[in-house]
């Protein structure tokens, strides 16, 4: 947070202070608002850090238990991989693979059900969004060669 | 005479609102919204705010192509909110797992009444009746108070509006349950995010670092879907896993309803009073149903003759927080409609919807879009009635939703979230923002940072800056304009008092600690 605040304050430092010369309407330049918002973060961060030092915290650490970081990772990693692949293989293939992956490795489903889920869900989404709401979701690289998805 | 005229005029407008809300398309959307809200409320990995945020992009199509325009869209979104308010109750009482933050308090007495005393149907119907009565009382107050507040707010200039925004932030800091420093940090973060992109007055790019994608700013919707939708999924993966230990079943029958009505008659004043207090509490910015439910429980316990029964299945411990929670949720829409200030994180998301549909939240809504405001008001009455009926009839069906496999529900929510963030601007950049803010939301939850100040600040950031600069332009740069009118000065003084609340609280706690330590020394 302090880093974000420092970068924002540095970026908007040029017009951070009120300018009574009439250069800006009302005396405030474009940097005033972001600079002082960032200053607010920095000031509050100092207080939070101070309180963290002076308060004796004998509780367990943030990721002390193994499940505390493995459980979110099981969700986060496939999610990042899926999003990274959308622009290459398109949304519908990603949905199928992503849903199938969860069904197989988290749900421990049999392969037949994995295949059903991997086909059914993209199909439902295609008809609901692409055909129903006319929301055109990202297609694969093959789309430009005439492939429908 | 004026009061009578105002009263009849409001009733006439409300009748028109019922005409709008009862149109078949709007009624269908309201029913779907309430049902989706119930499902969202029952699913522990997804909150009402997340549900509203994830489904917000769909409302763009409803607003653009539906026969009711933005009125249909807001009726749909609000329906999700009302449904989620009821839905969380079912899992709290039957499974000892809160489906929503505002149903956490039901674990204290709801589950014990259901399990230890063997009365799950009574526990459920008590909470449904209390919710319905609380919401009804709050909606009547909403009908008359929102209009009156909007009439007052029409006289506000930029200085007064800026003072209102400052007071909203001060309320979040002064009356928030988390550390004030953390609330300040979240408000600063929200204001900073709102400042990204073109400066609306000078046209200069701010905090864009040469990236074209963010010249128009960081979208509120992708950020909210990330903070609430993705963040909640990651947090619940850690907190709850997939195994549920306790599972009760219940069906609410006529006998249970008769028994509930008997219990309700004994506690009707408690329910009415907590509903009225919950409503006014909800009107304060940043305090939605969750804070309202705890307030209702605390008040009921404090003034109960049967304090010792609380925590063991006391029906007042179910009815009071439920009435207060629903009343707070309705109350949180008052500042949104009348002042353009969201009263809770969920109403902040609904307010973002108003911006997306091309409406300006605030007092002018009553003049420029009366169909919208009164259609929404009537839909609050109808939405609660529909949800209440669904709950009484379909508890076993709704409870079955909890059995939906984790390995399907979780990735499906992720996929729907991605669609939601992508579809507004057809932008993969927005999807990346959603994912990034999913981790931010997870981390903030984990480090116990409050999300409400962040969301409210993102939504109000632009308006706050605009009113600040408009006021200064009007005054030729003199900051005295902010104390120039009695109203602005009063609001500013109130804001300062609210900001001093944590300081005073801190000093009193230290004094109490030192005085209790002295005798020992």
XYZ file of C-alpha atoms in Angstrom:
670
model
C 0.000 0.000 0.000
C 2.818 2.370 0.888
C 4.454 1.566 -2.447
C 1.236 2.304 -4.342
C 0.862 5.570 -2.435
C 4.477 6.559 -3.093
C 4.187 5.893 -6.839
C 0.905 7.828 -7.061
C 2.293 10.762 -5.080
C 5.395 10.870 -7.261
C 3.333 10.722 -10.457
C 0.986 13.530 -9.431
C 3.446 15.713 -7.525
C 3.564 18.429 -10.228
C 0.149 19.879 -9.394
C -0.300 18.530 -5.897
C -0.721 21.868 -4.154
C -3.452 24.474 -4.712
C -2.300 27.030 -7.278
C -3.787 30.494 -6.719
C -2.201 31.986 -9.895
C -5.221 31.128 -12.035
C -3.457 28.445 -14.045
C -6.194 25.918 -13.134
C -9.920 26.608 -12.683
C -10.710 26.836 -8.965
C -7.013 26.666 -8.161
C -6.761 22.873 -8.238
C -4.695 21.050 -10.835
C -5.184 17.459 -12.008
C -2.667 16.136 -9.490
C -4.267 17.557 -6.351
C -6.874 14.840 -5.834
C -4.735 11.740 -6.554
C -1.805 13.180 -4.593
C -3.818 13.735 -1.423
C -5.710 10.465 -1.804
C -2.350 8.713 -1.931
C -1.143 10.804 1.019
C -4.176 9.554 2.936
C -3.145 5.952 2.234
C 0.435 6.646 3.285
C -0.594 8.394 6.508
C -3.023 5.630 7.460
C -0.422 2.978 6.573
C 2.042 4.561 8.999
C -0.576 4.385 11.769
C -1.409 0.741 10.922
C 2.277 -0.211 10.948
C 2.818 1.647 14.237
C -0.127 -0.164 15.846
C 1.133 -3.476 14.479
C 4.484 -2.872 16.217
C 3.076 -1.723 19.549
C 0.304 -4.348 19.764
C 1.577 -7.686 20.972
C 0.155 -10.191 18.462
C 0.553 -13.689 19.769
C -1.928 -15.198 17.298
C -0.929 -17.547 14.509
C 0.614 -16.152 11.329
C -1.396 -15.316 8.241
C -0.477 -18.531 6.420
C 0.576 -20.584 9.434
C -1.628 -23.555 8.553
C -0.807 -25.437 5.354
C -4.432 -25.393 4.145
C -4.478 -21.611 4.560
C -2.443 -21.239 1.403
C -2.962 -24.527 -0.431
C -6.782 -24.234 -0.610
C -6.825 -20.768 -2.262
C -3.935 -21.828 -4.513
C -6.008 -24.731 -5.853
C -8.536 -22.147 -7.027
C -6.117 -19.381 -8.014
C -3.647 -21.263 -10.217
C -6.198 -22.840 -12.606
C -8.001 -19.485 -12.732
C -4.850 -17.617 -13.799
C -3.933 -20.292 -16.331
C -7.468 -20.263 -17.762
C -7.533 -16.485 -18.166
C -4.058 -16.512 -19.754
C -5.244 -19.019 -22.361
C -8.470 -17.244 -23.321
C -6.814 -15.088 -25.974
C -5.239 -18.159 -27.605
C -7.855 -20.891 -27.502
C -10.936 -18.776 -26.920
C -13.408 -18.538 -24.059
C -15.445 -21.631 -24.870
C -12.535 -24.076 -25.010
C -11.156 -22.560 -21.814
C -14.531 -22.975 -20.107
C -14.699 -26.633 -21.124
C -11.169 -27.379 -19.999
C -11.503 -25.388 -16.791
C -14.802 -26.985 -15.776
C -13.476 -30.422 -16.766
C -10.300 -29.896 -14.755
C -12.272 -29.070 -11.611
C -14.645 -31.969 -12.149
C -11.746 -34.434 -12.506
C -9.168 -33.222 -10.006
C -11.284 -31.531 -7.316
C -14.555 -33.427 -7.694
C -12.923 -36.781 -8.627
C -15.661 -37.445 -11.198
C -15.527 -40.314 -13.668
C -14.230 -39.432 -17.145
C -17.634 -39.734 -18.750
C -19.029 -37.066 -16.409
C -15.963 -34.901 -16.929
C -16.588 -34.970 -20.684
C -20.293 -34.244 -20.241
C -19.527 -31.243 -17.986
C -16.782 -29.987 -20.313
C -19.203 -29.958 -23.253
C -22.465 -29.041 -21.522
C -21.369 -25.883 -19.720
C -19.723 -24.127 -22.697
C -22.797 -25.053 -24.762
C -25.175 -23.543 -22.187
C -23.066 -20.393 -21.975
C -22.874 -20.155 -25.780
C -26.636 -20.322 -26.238
C -27.412 -18.117 -23.233
C -24.899 -15.348 -23.904
C -23.861 -15.503 -27.571
C -27.327 -16.260 -28.929
C -29.572 -14.968 -26.128
C -27.967 -11.794 -24.792
C -25.847 -11.204 -27.954
C -22.681 -11.027 -25.846
C -19.774 -12.009 -28.103
C -17.150 -13.686 -25.988
C -13.483 -14.093 -27.030
C -12.902 -16.687 -29.771
C -9.867 -18.861 -30.503
C -7.110 -18.057 -33.001
C -8.855 -20.491 -35.375
C -11.901 -18.217 -35.515
C -10.227 -16.052 -38.148
C -9.806 -19.193 -40.302
C -13.553 -19.808 -40.212
C -13.845 -22.017 -37.104
C -17.084 -21.033 -35.297
C -15.591 -20.762 -31.771
C -52.515 20.932 4.473
C -49.094 20.704 2.799
C -48.382 17.509 4.700
C -51.704 16.026 3.556
C -50.991 17.041 -0.048
C -47.523 15.526 0.167
C -48.974 12.334 1.612
C -51.600 11.937 -1.100
C -49.093 12.864 -3.811
C -46.695 10.184 -2.529
C -49.492 7.605 -2.452
C -50.441 8.546 -6.019
C -46.822 8.170 -7.162
C -46.570 4.843 -5.356
C -49.708 3.610 -7.124
C -48.034 4.547 -10.416
C -44.947 2.659 -9.244
C -47.029 -0.452 -8.649
C -48.373 -0.043 -12.176
C -44.780 -0.122 -13.460
C -43.549 -2.940 -11.213
C -46.577 -5.111 -11.965
C -45.993 -5.032 -15.718
C -45.482 -8.669 -16.756
C -41.856 -8.218 -17.877
C -40.881 -6.389 -14.681
C -42.718 -8.874 -12.501
C -40.956 -11.736 -14.285
C -37.559 -10.094 -13.797
C -38.335 -9.408 -10.146
C -39.287 -13.041 -9.596
C -36.158 -14.283 -11.383
C -34.037 -11.798 -9.414
C -35.560 -12.902 -6.086
C -35.024 -16.564 -6.968
C -31.409 -15.970 -8.055
C -30.878 -13.996 -4.855
C -32.207 -16.896 -2.807
C -29.848 -19.287 -4.602
C -26.933 -16.887 -4.107
C -27.890 -16.463 -0.467
C -27.967 -20.207 0.080
C -24.553 -20.771 -1.526
C -21.934 -20.058 1.137
C -19.195 -19.167 -1.362
C -21.132 -16.288 -2.887
C -22.548 -13.206 -1.183
C -25.394 -10.916 -2.127
C -23.022 -8.095 -3.053
C -21.008 -10.489 -5.228
C -24.158 -11.763 -6.896
C -25.348 -8.251 -7.690
C -21.863 -7.321 -8.978
C -21.497 -10.431 -11.142
C -24.947 -10.016 -12.695
C -24.638 -6.238 -13.137
C -23.357 -6.492 -16.755
C -26.443 -8.515 -17.732
C -28.611 -5.572 -16.673
C -27.039 -3.466 -19.410
C -28.827 -5.674 -21.934
C -32.029 -5.555 -19.916
C -31.806 -1.746 -19.752
C -30.987 -1.373 -23.452
C -33.296 -3.943 -24.985
C -36.037 -4.661 -22.429
C -39.406 -2.900 -22.627
C -38.954 -1.383 -19.150
C -35.443 0.010 -19.709
C -33.423 0.914 -16.623
C -36.465 0.427 -14.348
C -36.551 -3.275 -15.252
C -32.796 -3.466 -14.692
C -32.937 -1.985 -11.185
C -35.953 -4.129 -10.270
C -33.945 -7.214 -11.284
C -30.849 -6.171 -9.304
C -32.827 -5.176 -6.224
C -34.680 -8.524 -6.422
C -31.339 -10.314 -6.110
C -30.593 -8.264 -2.990
C -33.946 -9.098 -1.357
C -33.606 -12.770 -2.266
C -30.099 -12.960 -0.825
C -31.328 -11.370 2.415
C -33.684 -14.305 2.927
C -31.474 -17.015 1.407
C -28.647 -16.752 3.923
C -31.087 -17.601 6.693
C -31.660 -21.136 5.428
C -28.027 -22.248 5.615
C -27.458 -20.540 8.963
C -30.404 -22.294 10.563
C -30.218 -25.692 8.874
C -26.479 -26.159 8.326
C -24.867 -23.830 10.883
C -23.094 -22.136 7.966
C -23.894 -18.503 7.236
C -24.812 -18.120 3.574
C -24.389 -14.361 3.928
C -22.509 -12.061 6.320
C -25.838 -10.713 7.637
C -27.004 -14.200 8.642
C -23.954 -14.898 10.824
C -25.896 -13.641 13.837
C -28.533 -16.348 13.269
C -25.980 -18.985 14.221
C -26.342 -17.843 17.848
C -30.005 -18.792 18.242
C -31.249 -20.076 14.875
C -29.196 -23.256 14.737
C -29.675 -24.094 18.460
C -33.459 -23.755 18.065
C -33.331 -25.943 14.962
C -31.012 -28.623 16.329
C -31.024 -28.742 20.115
C -34.679 -27.848 20.551
C -35.637 -29.771 17.406
C -37.675 -26.983 15.809
C -36.051 -26.145 12.457
C -39.332 -25.175 10.797
C -40.203 -22.768 13.626
C -36.725 -21.232 13.435
C -37.046 -20.752 9.681
C -40.575 -19.386 9.659
C -39.738 -17.026 12.574
C -36.909 -15.516 10.576
C -38.991 -15.305 7.372
C -41.872 -13.538 9.128
C -39.524 -11.155 10.945
C -37.701 -10.387 7.681
C -40.947 -9.675 5.919
C -42.351 -7.441 8.672
C -39.028 -5.619 9.090
C -38.768 -5.036 5.357
C -42.391 -3.893 5.118
C -42.009 -1.319 7.904
C -38.746 -0.110 6.374
C -40.303 0.149 2.919
C -43.148 2.301 4.253
C -40.524 4.571 5.866
C -38.549 4.516 2.613
C -41.632 5.532 0.617
C -42.202 8.703 2.615
C -38.742 9.570 3.894
C -36.747 9.191 0.648
C -39.012 11.667 -1.128
C -38.781 14.196 1.725
C -34.993 13.894 1.869
C -34.760 14.276 -1.905
C -36.859 17.445 -1.752
C -34.411 18.907 0.763
C -31.425 17.731 -1.265
C -32.661 19.537 -4.382
C -31.519 22.781 -2.774
C -27.953 21.457 -2.349
C -25.140 23.187 -4.232
C -21.649 21.747 -4.875
C -20.415 22.764 -1.405
C -23.306 21.025 0.349
C -22.936 17.915 -1.818
C -19.210 17.810 -1.116
C -20.010 18.106 2.604
C -22.477 15.184 2.284
C -19.772 13.039 0.674
C -17.253 13.994 3.366
C -19.802 13.108 6.029
C -20.355 9.728 4.353
C -16.646 8.977 4.536
C -16.505 10.248 8.114
C -19.368 7.896 9.035
C -17.453 4.954 7.590
C -14.405 5.906 9.659
C -16.132 6.996 12.848
C -18.795 4.316 13.148
C -17.076 1.458 11.302
C -16.372 -1.751 13.174
C -12.825 -2.103 11.859
C -9.766 -0.024 12.756
C -10.288 3.641 11.723
C -6.785 3.762 10.187
C -7.662 0.805 7.962
C -10.909 2.495 6.935
C -8.995 5.680 6.061
C -6.552 3.637 4.018
C -9.354 1.925 2.123
C -11.082 5.245 1.423
C -7.798 6.693 0.134
C -7.313 3.611 -2.053
C -10.831 3.915 -3.461
C -10.449 7.636 -4.178
C -7.101 6.960 -5.848
C -8.582 4.252 -8.081
C -11.423 6.606 -9.022
C -8.872 9.265 -9.991
C -7.132 7.050 -12.567
C -7.660 8.159 -16.178
C -8.510 11.517 -17.735
C -9.044 14.458 -15.397
C -12.566 15.580 -16.270
C -11.780 19.308 -15.869
C -8.347 19.756 -17.452
C -8.311 16.612 -19.647
C -4.851 15.638 -18.358
C -4.147 11.878 -17.984
C -3.563 10.782 -14.391
C -1.802 7.669 -13.092
C -2.025 5.999 -16.496
C 1.749 5.457 -16.911
C 1.367 5.632 -20.682
C -1.157 2.786 -20.882
C -3.964 3.488 -23.357
C -6.292 0.908 -21.751
C -6.660 2.905 -18.570
C -7.092 6.380 -20.076
C -10.829 6.104 -19.506
C -10.245 4.957 -15.940
C -10.411 1.673 -14.066
C -13.921 0.287 -14.431
C -15.948 -0.051 -11.268
C -17.585 -3.303 -12.362
C -14.409 -5.378 -12.959
C -12.994 -4.109 -9.661
C -16.140 -5.017 -7.722
C -16.517 -8.430 -9.341
C -12.895 -9.078 -8.421
C -13.125 -7.771 -4.851
C -16.364 -9.532 -4.018
C -16.862 -12.404 -6.502
C -13.320 -13.757 -6.918
C -12.131 -12.558 -3.511
C -14.958 -14.349 -1.758
C -14.330 -17.578 -3.644
C -10.667 -17.561 -2.627
C -11.518 -16.677 0.967
C -14.232 -19.311 1.283
C -11.930 -21.958 -0.218
C -9.678 -21.373 2.761
C -12.304 -20.802 5.446
C -14.914 -23.439 4.637
C -13.448 -26.010 2.322
C -16.060 -28.334 0.945
C -17.200 -30.470 3.807
C -20.313 -29.624 5.792
C -20.767 -31.431 9.073
C -24.299 -30.633 10.135
C -27.300 -31.021 7.858
C -30.836 -30.651 9.085
C -33.930 -30.673 6.946
C -37.202 -28.851 7.351
C -40.457 -28.071 5.639
C -42.545 -25.158 6.831
C -46.148 -26.311 7.265
C -49.356 -24.612 8.347
C -48.834 -25.740 11.957
C -45.424 -24.042 12.025
C -46.878 -20.851 10.603
C -49.608 -20.781 13.263
C -47.007 -21.394 16.000
C -44.790 -18.659 14.546
C -47.651 -16.172 14.481
C -48.271 -16.924 18.158
C -44.603 -16.318 18.994
C -44.575 -13.218 16.815
C -47.544 -11.716 18.651
C -45.583 -11.921 21.904
C -42.619 -10.126 20.338
C -44.276 -7.798 17.871
C -43.022 -4.601 19.513
C -39.463 -5.883 19.628
C -39.686 -6.662 15.911
C -41.245 -3.281 15.082
C -38.762 -1.287 17.171
C -35.686 -3.137 15.866
C -37.015 -2.698 12.316
C -37.403 1.083 12.777
C -33.956 1.383 14.393
C -32.461 -0.882 11.715
C -33.932 1.324 9.005
C -32.377 4.517 10.389
C -29.109 2.700 10.930
C -29.194 1.548 7.293
C -29.672 5.135 6.129
C -26.191 5.941 7.493
C -23.675 5.375 4.687
C -21.658 2.183 4.870
C -23.929 0.308 7.268
C -25.914 -2.313 5.445
C -27.720 -5.394 6.620
C -24.748 -7.025 8.379
C -24.182 -4.219 10.867
C -27.970 -3.876 11.212
C -28.391 -7.549 12.129
C -25.826 -7.343 14.935
C -27.372 -4.095 16.161
C -30.811 -5.735 16.263
C -29.485 -8.765 18.146
C -27.598 -6.591 20.633
C -30.627 -4.394 21.334
C -32.991 -7.327 21.712
C -30.642 -9.102 24.123
C -29.961 -5.933 26.107
C -33.625 -5.216 26.750
C -34.914 -8.798 26.941
C -36.370 -10.265 30.119
C -34.938 -13.640 29.065
C -31.289 -12.705 28.558
C -30.176 -16.107 29.779
C -32.020 -17.823 26.904
C -30.035 -15.982 24.247
C -27.583 -18.291 22.518
C -29.735 -21.319 23.355
C -32.489 -20.996 20.745
C -34.362 -17.854 21.853
C -36.850 -16.844 19.150
C -36.326 -13.119 19.855
C -32.669 -13.721 18.965
C -33.846 -14.782 15.506
C -36.648 -12.301 14.892
C -34.948 -9.106 16.085
C -31.740 -9.378 13.988
C -33.687 -10.500 10.927
C -36.115 -7.585 11.146
C -33.232 -5.162 11.679
C -31.151 -6.657 8.839
C -33.900 -6.374 6.242
C -34.867 -2.906 7.446
C -31.217 -1.785 7.231
C -30.959 -3.147 3.693
C -34.015 -1.150 2.623
C -32.736 1.902 4.519
C -29.402 1.689 2.700
C -31.216 2.536 -0.542
C -32.498 5.866 0.863
C -29.245 7.861 0.593
C -28.594 6.273 -2.824
C -31.896 7.452 -4.250
C -32.209 10.751 -2.385
C -28.602 11.968 -2.189
C -26.585 9.861 -4.622
C -24.620 8.325 -1.725
C -24.649 4.519 -1.338
C -25.739 3.282 2.069
C -24.045 -0.133 1.856
C -21.631 -2.062 -0.391
C -24.568 -3.704 -2.189
C -26.317 -0.402 -2.784
C -22.949 0.942 -4.030
C -22.978 -1.764 -6.703
C -26.618 -0.997 -7.571
C -25.680 2.698 -7.747
C -22.867 1.853 -10.164
C -25.574 0.214 -12.271
C -27.445 3.530 -12.368
C -24.347 5.229 -13.781
C -23.940 2.476 -16.378
C -27.594 2.774 -17.460
C -27.096 6.516 -17.955
C -28.866 7.751 -14.814
C -27.531 10.183 -12.245
C -28.330 8.952 -8.715
C -29.590 11.711 -6.446
C -32.603 13.929 -5.817
C -33.174 14.739 -9.497
C -34.200 11.111 -10.041
C -37.567 11.955 -8.456
C -38.119 14.678 -11.050
C -36.393 13.333 -14.164
C -37.203 9.636 -13.754
C -40.230 9.241 -11.468
C -41.152 5.920 -13.119
C -37.755 4.580 -12.151
C -37.902 5.665 -8.494
C -41.498 4.668 -7.852
C -41.146 1.450 -9.850
C -38.167 0.580 -7.641
C -40.106 1.515 -4.489
C -43.091 -0.639 -5.446
C -40.752 -3.492 -6.360
C -39.342 -3.445 -2.812
C -42.810 -4.253 -1.462
C -43.418 -6.877 -4.150
C -39.898 -8.334 -3.992
C -40.171 -9.055 -0.302
C -43.630 -10.548 -0.733
C -42.415 -12.823 -3.544
C -39.308 -13.897 -1.639
C -41.296 -14.479 1.551
C -43.758 -16.705 -0.332
C -40.969 -18.601 -2.104
C -39.245 -19.222 1.218
C -42.344 -20.568 2.931
C -43.106 -22.887 0.023
C -39.692 -24.026 -1.104
C -37.344 -24.475 1.860
C -36.557 -28.151 1.081
C -35.794 -27.263 -2.542
C -33.588 -24.327 -1.559
C -31.781 -26.434 1.022
C -30.922 -28.905 -1.753
C -28.930 -26.171 -3.503
C -26.391 -26.565 -0.717
C -25.761 -30.070 -2.031
C -24.642 -28.709 -5.408
C -21.096 -30.005 -5.915
C -18.310 -27.602 -5.031
C -16.292 -28.822 -8.037
C -18.984 -27.465 -10.365
C -20.306 -24.405 -8.550
C -16.902 -22.799 -7.915
C -15.522 -22.880 -11.484
C -18.949 -21.875 -12.787
C -18.948 -18.748 -10.596
C -15.435 -17.937 -11.849
C -16.597 -18.326 -15.463
C -19.680 -16.136 -14.906
C -17.462 -13.522 -13.221
C -15.148 -13.504 -16.242
C -18.111 -13.071 -18.589
C -19.417 -10.255 -16.390
C -16.185 -8.289 -16.400
C -15.476 -8.911 -20.101
C -18.898 -8.178 -21.521
C -19.247 -4.513 -20.527
C -16.436 -3.265 -22.796
C -15.421 -6.460 -24.629
C -12.071 -6.021 -22.937
C -9.647 -8.685 -21.738
C -7.947 -5.927 -19.772
C -11.065 -5.745 -17.591
C -10.782 -9.506 -16.991
C -7.177 -9.038 -15.838
C -8.358 -6.252 -13.537
C -10.984 -8.608 -12.089
C -8.437 -11.341 -11.430
C -5.978 -8.865 -9.889
C -8.644 -7.395 -7.626
C -9.771 -10.909 -6.708
C -6.382 -11.374 -5.057
C -6.559 -7.867 -3.587
C -10.005 -8.638 -2.143
C -8.828 -11.956 -0.731
C -5.783 -10.332 0.852
C -7.794 -7.443 2.302
C -10.272 -9.895 3.832
C -7.441 -11.911 5.271
C -5.758 -8.864 6.767
C -9.147 -7.670 8.133
C -9.376 -4.527 6.012
C -12.972 -3.359 5.520
C -14.218 -3.540 1.933
C -17.217 -1.216 2.397
C -15.156 2.027 2.583
C -13.179 0.953 -0.486
C -16.260 0.284 -2.608
C -18.083 3.426 -1.463
C -14.972 5.520 -2.184
C -14.583 4.061 -5.691
C -18.216 4.861 -6.466
C -18.181 8.338 -4.903
C -14.613 9.250 -5.906
C -15.500 11.014 -9.156
C -18.500 12.838 -7.694
C -16.537 13.980 -4.644
C -13.772 15.466 -6.780
C -16.255 17.036 -9.189
C -18.227 18.768 -6.428
C -15.037 19.883 -4.675
C -13.717 21.520 -7.816
C -17.091 22.959 -8.866
C -17.427 24.566 -5.440
C -13.931 26.014 -5.622
C -14.526 27.318 -9.154
C -17.727 29.000 -7.921
C -15.915 30.594 -4.987
C -12.875 31.659 -6.990
C -10.693 29.182 -5.127
C -11.761 30.115 -1.593
C -12.210 27.057 0.668
C -14.466 29.130 2.943
C -17.355 28.107 0.670
C -17.433 24.783 2.522
C -18.507 26.559 5.709
C -20.271 29.417 3.932
C -23.793 28.039 4.145
C -25.367 26.835 7.411
C -26.082 23.407 5.906
C -22.565 22.823 4.572
C -21.055 24.091 7.832
C -23.315 21.801 9.898
C -22.457 18.779 7.772
C -18.743 19.564 8.005
C -18.975 19.916 11.806
C -20.860 16.599 11.982
C -18.141 15.003 9.854
C -15.452 16.306 12.223
C -17.398 14.976 15.225
C -17.710 11.568 13.556
C -13.977 11.562 12.829
C -13.313 12.300 16.489
C -15.447 9.340 17.669
C -12.612 6.766 17.374
C -10.179 9.148 19.083
C -12.581 9.686 21.999
C -13.273 5.941 22.156
C -9.534 5.256 22.270
C -8.910 7.789 25.050
C -11.784 6.378 27.138
C -10.499 2.821 26.694
C -7.010 3.866 27.784
C -8.388 5.647 30.832
C -10.477 2.609 31.734
C -7.446 0.353 31.344
C -5.192 2.580 33.427
C -7.816 2.972 36.164
C -8.328 -0.801 36.345
C -4.551 -1.333 36.443
C -3.993 1.142 39.331
C -5.555 -0.908 42.164
C -3.455 -3.896 41.155
C -0.340 -1.730 41.315
